[in-house]
Amino acid sequence: MSQASAATLAFLRRRRRARRSPQQRSDRFTGLYTVGLYTAIGAWISFQTLRQSPARGGSSVWLTGGGLARAATVALLLGLLATLRYATWQGPVVFSAPEVHFLLGAPLPRAELVRVRLARGLLLGAAVGVGLGLGAFVLLEAELGVAAWPLLAAALLGPAALGVLAAALGWLVESSPATARVVLRVSPLVLAVAAAAWLGGAVAAEVDLWSGPWGWAVGPLVAAAGGRDPGWPVQAALLVAVTVAAVLAGWLAAGRITLEELERRAGTHTGLGANLFMADPRGAALLRREAVRGLLVARRLRLHHPRQRWLAVPWRDALSLLRAPGRVGWALVLCGSGALAVAVAPGRKVLAAGAVVAAYLGAAQLVEPLRGEADQPDASRQFPWRWGDLMLLHTVTPILALTMIGLAVAVTAALLGLLPRPALGVALAACLPVAAALVWSAAIAGQRGRLGLDQLMTASAMGEFAGPMYLVRWFATGPLVALVVLLVPVLVLQGAAGRPSPRLHAAISNAASLLITALAVQGAWLRSRHQPD
């Protein structure tokens, strides 16, 4: 960097500090102090609560016997994947639109401007890793009661190094569209690897620690927690070496990103902030999808035109899913993970509720055409159907797709030995009604359209407590409906598990009756809806 450029950058830094008002400094300090204070208070309360918990024997044996290695490795792998996918449309280095237009367009060394933001991103990655490590330390120390200082060092340093590595790799993804395309395409494979690492048992617990940086960061933690991992010094050295190499590579490639790419990300960042300010997560999701759409080339897939008029809407929805296969993939991942988790531990009621919510989120991925129809309800006036009938037609394709996913998951669980042969027939028969219940729950929430100013004004007029609760109810309507419809039949079946055949058959009949009644109510409610204003 030339002397003139260094002087210009120093002048810019002085001007920024001078124009920063005392109120801005006070707000920044107050925010950091509040986060630190509540983090410390929450950690202390959690530590004391877990330390006084009477059920410590079984969980401690599970943790030291390989459960910690599998759970922590999968969590860090998924966190790294989420960071890299985030870098495909935002990333650790994001400028505002004025900075792109005036600062980066000036005759200044772009690499130096980027390195300032990159350093902040690396520090933020380390801070996030430290936060995760602190939470892991509190849980493990309260549960295991091992030596505190070695466990604290392992819990903080490993995730912190992985956080720095994730930020550095995120910058490499951000600065290279080809690398971003690779990340998007291999994401399903990484999710499959994470599922195998979780379901692999004792063999996977040993392999996971050597599977990559996400496992190398866990090795010292497993050793400090009392588990068996004699190779943790080598794993720590490998993690440090890979992290330093990634940081150096990112630092040297600071000037590689184009101005057009930074401008595109700046516009996305502005829209994202506006959507979050307006409490519009759907708008943020659409913005993210639009940002990554140019990275992957959409295939021109075609379906034969239907002969029946009422099949026109399902035909169009099927084309939409074929041209966005990622939605089907995420539905498969969410529904499959929930179903396999319940199959592994069929008696856990909390796990069953979580599986219902995960399956609902999978079904919500498939009803995007319905939500698009609700975003622009005036377009539906061209169709010869009432609004309620149109909503039901929009659910035909998602129900069929989710049914096929359910059949595949049930057969896979049976082949893995997680689902008994007698229960396979019941699971296969339940795929269609369960898929209808999930899709109609998503349709009940989606047919309202996006959260608008009317709802925000209503929430603001309801007061400090009732207003946020109103917004929470708006966003939680779909999952709550799915829980009401499906959790009661699931609990009925769980209560009859392992009982004699007459009682089990009665439980199956009762669960089926409850589900059919709920489906009738859902279908009638959807059909009675009117077009939103």
Coordinates of C-alpha atoms in Angstrom, one line a residue:
M1 CA 0.0 0.0 0.0
S2 CA 1.4 3.4 -0.9
Q3 CA 2.0 6.2 1.6
A4 CA -0.8 8.3 0.1
S5 CA -3.3 5.5 0.4
A6 CA -2.3 4.8 4.0
A7 CA -2.7 8.5 4.9
T8 CA -6.2 8.5 3.2
L9 CA -7.4 5.5 5.1
A10 CA -6.1 7.0 8.4
F11 CA -8.0 10.1 7.6
L12 CA -11.2 8.1 7.0
R13 CA -10.8 6.4 10.3
R14 CA -10.3 9.7 12.2
R15 CA -13.3 11.2 10.5
R16 CA -15.5 8.2 11.4
R17 CA -14.4 8.4 15.1
A18 CA -15.0 12.2 15.1
R19 CA -18.5 11.9 13.6
R20 CA -19.5 9.1 16.0
S21 CA -21.8 10.8 18.6
P22 CA -21.5 10.1 22.3
Q23 CA -25.0 8.6 22.2
Q24 CA -23.8 6.1 19.6
R25 CA -20.8 5.1 21.8
S26 CA -23.1 4.9 24.8
D27 CA -25.6 2.7 23.0
R28 CA -22.8 0.4 21.8
F29 CA -21.4 0.0 25.3
T30 CA -24.8 -0.5 26.8
G31 CA -25.5 -3.3 24.3
L32 CA -22.3 -5.1 24.9
Y33 CA -22.7 -4.7 28.7
T34 CA -26.3 -6.0 28.6
V35 CA -25.3 -9.0 26.5
G36 CA -22.4 -9.9 28.8
L37 CA -24.5 -9.4 31.9
Y38 CA -27.4 -11.5 30.8
T39 CA -25.0 -14.2 29.5
A40 CA -23.2 -14.4 32.8
I41 CA -26.5 -14.5 34.8
G42 CA -28.0 -17.2 32.5
A43 CA -24.8 -19.3 32.7
W44 CA -24.8 -19.1 36.5
I45 CA -28.5 -20.0 36.8
S46 CA -28.2 -22.9 34.3
F47 CA -25.1 -24.2 36.1
Q48 CA -26.8 -24.2 39.5
T49 CA -30.0 -25.7 38.2
L50 CA -28.2 -28.5 36.4
R51 CA -25.9 -29.1 39.4
Q52 CA -28.9 -29.7 41.6
S53 CA -30.6 -32.0 39.1
P54 CA -30.9 -35.5 40.6
A55 CA -30.7 -37.4 37.3
R56 CA -27.0 -37.3 36.5
G57 CA -25.8 -40.9 36.3
G58 CA -27.3 -42.0 33.0
S59 CA -26.6 -38.8 31.1
S60 CA -23.0 -38.7 32.4
V61 CA -22.4 -42.2 31.1
W62 CA -23.9 -41.4 27.8
L63 CA -21.8 -38.2 27.5
T64 CA -18.4 -39.9 28.3
G65 CA -19.3 -43.0 26.3
G66 CA -19.4 -41.3 22.9
G67 CA -22.6 -39.2 23.1
L68 CA -20.7 -36.0 23.6
A69 CA -18.4 -36.7 20.6
R70 CA -21.4 -37.4 18.3
A71 CA -23.6 -34.5 19.5
A72 CA -20.8 -31.9 19.5
T73 CA -19.4 -33.0 16.1
V74 CA -22.8 -32.9 14.4
A75 CA -23.6 -29.5 16.0
L76 CA -20.3 -27.9 14.9
L77 CA -20.6 -29.4 11.4
L78 CA -24.1 -28.0 11.0
G79 CA -22.9 -24.7 12.3
L80 CA -20.1 -24.6 9.8
L81 CA -22.5 -25.5 7.0
A82 CA -24.9 -22.7 8.0
T83 CA -22.1 -20.2 8.0
L84 CA -20.9 -21.2 4.5
R85 CA -24.5 -21.1 3.2
Y86 CA -24.9 -17.7 4.7
A87 CA -21.8 -16.6 2.9
T88 CA -23.3 -17.5 -0.4
W89 CA -25.6 -14.4 -0.1
Q90 CA -24.1 -12.3 2.7
G91 CA -20.9 -13.3 4.4
P92 CA -18.5 -11.8 6.9
V93 CA -17.6 -8.8 4.7
V94 CA -20.6 -6.6 3.8
F95 CA -20.5 -2.9 3.0
S96 CA -23.4 -0.5 2.9
A97 CA -24.7 0.9 -0.4
P98 CA -23.1 4.4 0.1
E99 CA -19.8 2.8 1.0
V100 CA -19.8 0.8 -2.2
H101 CA -20.7 3.7 -4.3
F102 CA -18.4 6.4 -2.8
L103 CA -15.7 4.7 -0.8
L104 CA -15.0 1.5 -2.8
G105 CA -15.4 3.5 -6.1
A106 CA -12.6 5.9 -5.0
P107 CA -9.0 5.3 -6.0
L108 CA -8.2 3.5 -2.7
P109 CA -6.8 0.0 -2.2
R110 CA -9.8 -2.2 -2.0
A111 CA -7.9 -5.0 -0.3
E112 CA -7.2 -2.8 2.7
L113 CA -10.8 -1.7 3.0
V114 CA -11.9 -5.3 2.8
R115 CA -9.4 -6.5 5.4
V116 CA -10.8 -4.1 8.0
R117 CA -14.2 -5.8 7.7
L118 CA -12.7 -9.2 7.4
A119 CA -10.9 -8.7 10.7
R120 CA -14.2 -7.8 12.3
G121 CA -15.7 -10.9 10.8
L122 CA -12.9 -13.1 12.2
L123 CA -13.4 -11.6 15.7
L124 CA -17.1 -12.1 15.5
G125 CA -16.6 -15.7 14.5
A126 CA -14.3 -16.2 17.5
A127 CA -16.8 -14.5 19.8
V128 CA -19.7 -16.8 18.6
G129 CA -17.4 -19.8 19.1
V130 CA -16.6 -18.6 22.6
G131 CA -20.3 -18.2 23.4
L132 CA -21.1 -21.7 22.2
G133 CA -18.1 -23.1 24.2
L134 CA -19.2 -21.3 27.3
G135 CA -22.6 -22.9 27.1
A136 CA -21.1 -26.3 26.6
F137 CA -18.8 -25.8 29.6
V138 CA -21.7 -24.9 31.8
L139 CA -23.7 -27.9 30.8
L140 CA -20.8 -30.4 31.0
E141 CA -19.4 -29.1 34.3
A142 CA -22.8 -29.2 35.9
E143 CA -23.5 -32.6 34.6
L144 CA -20.1 -34.3 35.0
G145 CA -18.3 -32.4 37.8
V146 CA -14.8 -32.8 36.3
A147 CA -11.8 -30.5 36.7
A148 CA -13.1 -27.0 35.7
W149 CA -10.0 -25.3 34.2
P150 CA -9.1 -27.9 31.6
L151 CA -12.7 -28.3 30.6
L152 CA -13.1 -24.5 30.3
A153 CA -10.0 -24.2 28.2
A154 CA -11.0 -27.0 25.8
A155 CA -14.6 -25.7 25.6
L156 CA -13.5 -22.1 24.7
L157 CA -10.5 -22.6 22.5
G158 CA -11.8 -25.3 20.2
P159 CA -15.1 -23.6 19.2
A160 CA -13.3 -20.3 19.0
A161 CA -10.8 -21.6 16.5
L162 CA -13.6 -23.2 14.5
G163 CA -15.5 -19.9 14.5
V164 CA -12.4 -18.1 13.1
L165 CA -12.1 -20.9 10.5
A166 CA -15.8 -20.6 9.6
A167 CA -15.4 -16.8 9.1
A168 CA -12.3 -17.2 6.9
L169 CA -13.9 -19.9 4.8
G170 CA -17.0 -17.8 4.6
W171 CA -15.0 -15.0 3.1
L172 CA -13.5 -17.4 0.5
V173 CA -17.0 -18.5 -0.4
E174 CA -18.2 -14.9 -0.6
S175 CA -15.4 -13.8 -2.9
S176 CA -15.8 -16.7 -5.4
P177 CA -19.2 -17.5 -7.1
A178 CA -17.8 -20.9 -8.2
T179 CA -17.1 -21.8 -4.6
A180 CA -20.5 -20.6 -3.6
R181 CA -22.1 -22.9 -6.1
V182 CA -20.1 -25.8 -4.8
V183 CA -21.4 -25.1 -1.2
L184 CA -25.0 -25.0 -2.4
R185 CA -24.7 -28.2 -4.3
V186 CA -22.9 -30.3 -1.6
S187 CA -25.1 -29.1 1.2
P188 CA -27.4 -32.2 1.0
L189 CA -24.4 -34.4 1.1
V190 CA -23.2 -32.7 4.2
L191 CA -26.6 -33.1 5.9
A192 CA -26.4 -36.8 5.0
V193 CA -23.0 -37.0 6.6
A194 CA -24.3 -35.3 9.7
A195 CA -27.2 -37.8 9.9
A196 CA -24.7 -40.7 9.6
A197 CA -22.5 -39.2 12.3
W198 CA -25.5 -39.0 14.7
L199 CA -26.9 -42.4 14.0
G200 CA -23.6 -44.3 13.7
G201 CA -23.3 -45.3 17.4
A202 CA -20.1 -46.1 19.1
V203 CA -18.2 -46.6 15.8
A204 CA -19.2 -43.1 14.6
A205 CA -18.1 -41.6 17.9
E206 CA -14.5 -42.6 17.2
V207 CA -14.6 -41.7 13.5
D208 CA -16.3 -38.3 14.1
L209 CA -13.4 -36.9 16.0
W210 CA -11.1 -37.4 13.0
S211 CA -13.6 -36.4 10.3
G212 CA -12.6 -32.8 9.9
P213 CA -12.1 -29.5 11.7
W214 CA -15.6 -29.9 13.3
G215 CA -14.3 -33.1 15.0
W216 CA -10.9 -31.8 15.7
A217 CA -12.5 -29.0 17.8
V218 CA -14.4 -31.5 19.8
G219 CA -11.5 -33.9 20.6
P220 CA -9.9 -31.8 23.4
L221 CA -13.4 -31.2 24.9
V222 CA -14.1 -35.0 25.0
A223 CA -10.7 -35.6 26.7
A224 CA -11.2 -32.9 29.3
A225 CA -14.7 -34.2 30.0
G226 CA -13.4 -37.7 30.9
G227 CA -14.0 -39.4 27.6
R228 CA -11.5 -41.5 25.6
D229 CA -9.6 -39.6 22.9
P230 CA -5.8 -40.1 23.2
G231 CA -5.2 -38.3 19.9
W232 CA -6.6 -34.9 21.0
P233 CA -3.2 -33.1 20.9
V234 CA -2.9 -34.0 17.2
Q235 CA -6.4 -32.9 16.6
A236 CA -5.8 -29.5 18.2
A237 CA -2.6 -29.0 16.2
L238 CA -4.5 -29.9 13.0
L239 CA -7.3 -27.4 13.8
V240 CA -4.8 -24.6 14.5
A241 CA -2.9 -25.3 11.3
V242 CA -6.0 -25.4 9.1
T243 CA -7.3 -22.2 10.8
V244 CA -4.1 -20.3 10.2
A245 CA -4.0 -21.5 6.6
A246 CA -7.6 -20.4 5.9
V247 CA -7.0 -17.0 7.6
L248 CA -3.9 -16.4 5.5
A249 CA -5.6 -17.4 2.3
G250 CA -8.5 -15.1 3.0
W251 CA -6.3 -12.3 4.0
L252 CA -4.3 -12.6 0.8
A253 CA -7.5 -12.8 -1.3
A254 CA -9.0 -9.7 0.1
G255 CA -8.9 -7.8 -3.2
R256 CA -10.3 -10.6 -5.3
I257 CA -14.0 -9.8 -4.9
T258 CA -15.6 -7.6 -7.6
L259 CA -17.3 -4.3 -7.0
E260 CA -20.5 -5.7 -8.6
E261 CA -20.7 -8.5 -6.1
L262 CA -20.2 -6.2 -3.1
E263 CA -22.9 -3.9 -4.5
R264 CA -25.3 -6.8 -4.9
R265 CA -24.7 -7.9 -1.3
A266 CA -25.1 -4.4 -0.1
G267 CA -28.5 -4.2 -1.7
T268 CA -29.5 -7.5 -0.1
H269 CA -28.3 -6.3 3.3
T270 CA -30.4 -3.2 3.1
G271 CA -33.5 -5.2 2.1
L272 CA -32.8 -7.7 4.8
G273 CA -32.7 -5.0 7.5
A274 CA -35.9 -3.5 6.2
N275 CA -37.7 -6.9 6.3
L276 CA -36.5 -7.6 9.8
F277 CA -37.5 -4.2 11.0
M278 CA -41.0 -4.8 9.7
A279 CA -41.0 -8.3 11.3
D280 CA -41.4 -9.9 7.9
P281 CA -39.4 -13.2 7.9
R282 CA -41.1 -14.3 4.6
G283 CA -39.8 -11.2 2.9
A284 CA -36.3 -12.0 4.2
A285 CA -36.6 -15.5 3.0
L286 CA -37.6 -14.4 -0.5
L287 CA -34.7 -11.9 -0.5
R288 CA -32.3 -14.7 0.3
R289 CA -33.7 -17.0 -2.4
E290 CA -33.5 -14.2 -4.9
A291 CA -29.9 -13.6 -3.9
V292 CA -28.7 -17.2 -4.6
R293 CA -31.0 -17.8 -7.6
G294 CA -28.3 -16.5 -10.0
L295 CA -25.7 -18.9 -8.7
L296 CA -27.5 -22.1 -9.8
V297 CA -28.9 -22.5 -13.3
A298 CA -32.5 -23.5 -13.2
R299 CA -33.4 -26.5 -15.5
R300 CA -36.2 -26.1 -18.0
L301 CA -38.5 -28.9 -16.9
R302 CA -41.8 -29.5 -18.5
L303 CA -45.0 -31.5 -17.7
H304 CA -47.8 -32.4 -20.0
H305 CA -50.7 -30.1 -19.8
P306 CA -53.6 -31.5 -17.8
R307 CA -56.9 -32.3 -19.6
Q308 CA -59.1 -31.5 -16.6
R309 CA -59.6 -27.9 -15.6
W310 CA -59.2 -28.4 -11.9
L311 CA -55.8 -30.0 -12.4
A312 CA -54.3 -26.7 -13.7
V313 CA -53.4 -25.5 -10.3
P314 CA -51.8 -28.7 -9.1
W315 CA -49.9 -28.9 -12.4
R316 CA -48.5 -25.4 -12.0
D317 CA -47.5 -26.2 -8.4
A318 CA -45.8 -29.4 -9.6
L319 CA -43.8 -27.4 -12.1
S320 CA -42.8 -25.0 -9.3
L321 CA -41.4 -27.8 -7.2
L322 CA -39.6 -29.4 -10.1
R323 CA -37.9 -26.1 -10.8
A324 CA -37.0 -25.6 -7.1
P325 CA -35.9 -29.1 -6.0
G326 CA -34.3 -27.7 -2.9
R327 CA -37.7 -27.3 -1.3
V328 CA -38.3 -31.0 -1.7
G329 CA -34.9 -31.7 -0.4
W330 CA -35.4 -29.6 2.7
A331 CA -38.8 -31.2 3.3
L332 CA -37.2 -34.7 3.1
V333 CA -34.4 -33.6 5.5
L334 CA -36.8 -32.1 8.1
C335 CA -39.5 -34.8 7.9
G336 CA -36.9 -37.6 7.8
S337 CA -34.9 -36.3 10.8
G338 CA -38.0 -35.9 12.9
A339 CA -39.4 -39.3 12.0
L340 CA -36.0 -41.0 12.6
A341 CA -35.6 -39.2 15.9
V342 CA -38.9 -40.5 17.1
A343 CA -38.1 -44.0 15.8
V344 CA -34.9 -44.0 17.9
A345 CA -36.6 -42.9 21.1
P346 CA -40.4 -43.7 20.6
G347 CA -41.3 -43.0 24.2
R348 CA -40.1 -39.4 24.4
K349 CA -43.1 -37.0 24.3
V350 CA -41.0 -33.9 24.0
L351 CA -39.1 -35.5 21.1
A352 CA -42.5 -36.3 19.4
A353 CA -43.6 -32.7 19.7
G354 CA -40.3 -31.5 18.2
A355 CA -40.7 -34.0 15.4
V356 CA -44.2 -32.7 14.6
V357 CA -42.8 -29.1 14.4
A358 CA -39.9 -30.3 12.2
A359 CA -42.3 -32.1 9.9
Y360 CA -44.5 -28.9 9.7
L361 CA -41.5 -26.9 8.7
G362 CA -40.9 -29.5 6.0
A363 CA -44.5 -29.2 4.8
A364 CA -44.2 -25.4 4.8
Q365 CA -41.4 -25.7 2.2
L366 CA -43.8 -27.2 -0.2
V367 CA -46.7 -24.7 0.0
E368 CA -44.7 -21.7 -1.5
P369 CA -47.1 -21.4 -4.5
L370 CA -50.0 -21.0 -2.0
R371 CA -48.2 -18.3 -0.2
G372 CA -47.4 -16.6 -3.5
E373 CA -51.1 -16.7 -4.3
A374 CA -51.9 -15.1 -0.9
D375 CA -49.2 -12.4 -1.5
Q376 CA -51.1 -11.2 -4.6
P377 CA -54.7 -12.2 -4.1
D378 CA -56.0 -10.0 -6.9
A379 CA -54.5 -12.5 -9.5
S380 CA -56.9 -15.2 -8.3
R381 CA -59.9 -13.2 -9.6
Q382 CA -59.0 -14.6 -13.1
F383 CA -59.7 -18.2 -11.9
P384 CA -63.2 -19.7 -11.9
W385 CA -62.9 -21.0 -8.3
R386 CA -63.7 -19.5 -4.9
W387 CA -60.8 -18.5 -2.7
G388 CA -61.3 -21.5 -0.3
D389 CA -61.5 -24.0 -3.2
L390 CA -58.3 -22.4 -4.8
M391 CA -56.5 -22.9 -1.5
L392 CA -57.5 -26.6 -1.3
L393 CA -56.3 -27.1 -4.9
H394 CA -53.0 -25.6 -4.0
T395 CA -52.5 -28.3 -1.4
V396 CA -53.0 -31.2 -3.7
T397 CA -49.4 -31.3 -5.0
P398 CA -47.7 -30.7 -1.6
I399 CA -49.8 -33.5 0.0
L400 CA -48.8 -36.0 -2.7
A401 CA -45.1 -34.9 -2.5
L402 CA -45.1 -35.2 1.3
T403 CA -46.8 -38.5 1.1
M404 CA -44.1 -39.9 -1.1
I405 CA -41.5 -38.5 1.3
G406 CA -43.3 -40.2 4.2
L407 CA -43.4 -43.5 2.4
A408 CA -39.6 -43.3 1.7
V409 CA -38.8 -42.4 5.3
A410 CA -41.0 -45.2 6.7
V411 CA -39.4 -47.8 4.4
T412 CA -35.9 -46.5 5.3
A413 CA -36.6 -46.7 9.0
A414 CA -37.8 -50.3 8.6
L415 CA -34.7 -51.2 6.7
L416 CA -32.5 -49.7 9.4
G417 CA -34.3 -51.7 12.0
L418 CA -35.8 -48.6 13.7
L419 CA -39.4 -49.5 12.8
P420 CA -40.8 -52.9 13.7
R421 CA -42.3 -54.9 10.9
P422 CA -45.9 -54.9 12.4
A423 CA -45.8 -51.1 12.7
L424 CA -44.6 -50.6 9.1
G425 CA -48.1 -51.2 7.7
V426 CA -49.6 -48.6 10.1
A427 CA -46.9 -46.1 9.2
L428 CA -47.5 -46.5 5.5
A429 CA -51.2 -46.2 5.9
A430 CA -50.8 -43.0 8.0
C431 CA -48.6 -41.2 5.5
L432 CA -51.4 -39.7 3.4
P433 CA -53.6 -38.4 6.3
V434 CA -50.5 -37.1 8.2
A435 CA -49.2 -35.4 5.1
A436 CA -52.7 -33.7 4.6
A437 CA -52.7 -32.6 8.3
L438 CA -49.2 -31.0 7.9
V439 CA -49.9 -29.4 4.6
W440 CA -53.3 -28.0 5.7
S441 CA -51.7 -26.6 8.9
A442 CA -49.2 -24.8 6.7
A443 CA -52.0 -23.6 4.4
I444 CA -54.0 -22.2 7.3
A445 CA -51.1 -20.0 8.2
G446 CA -50.0 -19.3 4.6
Q447 CA -53.4 -18.2 3.2
R448 CA -53.5 -15.1 5.4
G449 CA -50.7 -13.4 3.3
R450 CA -47.7 -11.6 4.6
L451 CA -47.6 -9.7 7.9
G452 CA -48.7 -6.1 7.0
L453 CA -48.9 -2.7 8.5
D454 CA -52.4 -3.4 9.8
Q455 CA -51.2 -6.2 12.0
L456 CA -48.2 -4.2 13.2
M457 CA -50.5 -1.2 14.1
T458 CA -52.8 -3.6 15.9
A459 CA -49.8 -5.1 17.9
S460 CA -48.5 -1.6 18.8
A461 CA -52.0 -0.6 20.1
M462 CA -52.2 -3.7 22.3
G463 CA -49.5 -2.6 24.6
E464 CA -46.0 -3.8 25.6
F465 CA -47.1 -7.3 26.6
A466 CA -50.1 -8.1 24.5
G467 CA -48.6 -6.7 21.3
P468 CA -45.6 -9.1 21.2
M469 CA -47.8 -12.0 22.1
Y470 CA -50.1 -11.1 19.2
L471 CA -47.1 -11.2 16.8
V472 CA -45.9 -14.5 18.3
R473 CA -49.3 -16.0 17.8
W474 CA -49.3 -14.8 14.2
F475 CA -46.0 -16.6 13.5
A476 CA -46.8 -19.7 15.6
T477 CA -50.3 -20.4 14.2
G478 CA -49.1 -23.1 11.8
P479 CA -46.9 -25.1 14.2
L480 CA -49.6 -24.8 17.0
V481 CA -52.3 -26.1 14.6
A482 CA -50.0 -29.0 13.6
L483 CA -49.3 -29.9 17.2
V484 CA -53.0 -29.8 18.1
V485 CA -53.9 -32.0 15.1
L486 CA -51.1 -34.6 15.3
L487 CA -49.7 -34.6 18.8
V488 CA -52.8 -36.0 20.5
P489 CA -53.0 -39.1 18.2
V490 CA -49.3 -39.6 18.6
L491 CA -49.6 -39.5 22.4
V492 CA -52.5 -42.0 22.2
L493 CA -50.3 -44.4 20.2
Q494 CA -47.3 -43.8 22.6
G495 CA -49.5 -44.7 25.5
A496 CA -50.5 -48.0 24.0
A497 CA -47.0 -49.0 22.9
G498 CA -46.0 -52.4 24.3
R499 CA -49.5 -53.2 25.4
P500 CA -51.6 -56.3 24.4
S501 CA -52.9 -56.4 20.9
P502 CA -56.6 -55.5 21.7
R503 CA -55.6 -52.4 23.5
L504 CA -53.1 -51.5 20.7
H505 CA -55.8 -51.9 18.1
A506 CA -58.2 -49.8 20.0
A507 CA -55.5 -47.1 20.3
I508 CA -54.9 -47.2 16.6
S509 CA -58.6 -46.8 16.0
N510 CA -58.9 -43.9 18.4
A511 CA -55.9 -42.1 16.9
A512 CA -57.3 -42.6 13.4
S513 CA -60.7 -41.2 14.5
L514 CA -59.1 -38.2 16.1
L515 CA -57.0 -37.5 13.0
I516 CA -59.9 -37.9 10.5
T517 CA -62.0 -35.5 12.6
A518 CA -59.2 -32.9 12.7
L519 CA -58.8 -33.3 9.0
A520 CA -62.4 -32.6 8.4
V521 CA -62.3 -29.5 10.5
Q522 CA -59.2 -28.3 8.7
G523 CA -60.6 -28.9 5.3
A524 CA -63.9 -27.2 6.1
W525 CA -62.1 -24.2 7.7
L526 CA -59.9 -23.8 4.6
R527 CA -62.8 -24.0 2.2
S528 CA -64.7 -21.4 4.1
R529 CA -61.9 -18.8 3.7
H530 CA -62.4 -15.6 1.8
Q531 CA -60.0 -13.6 -0.3
P532 CA -57.7 -11.4 1.9
D533 CA -58.0 -7.7 1.3

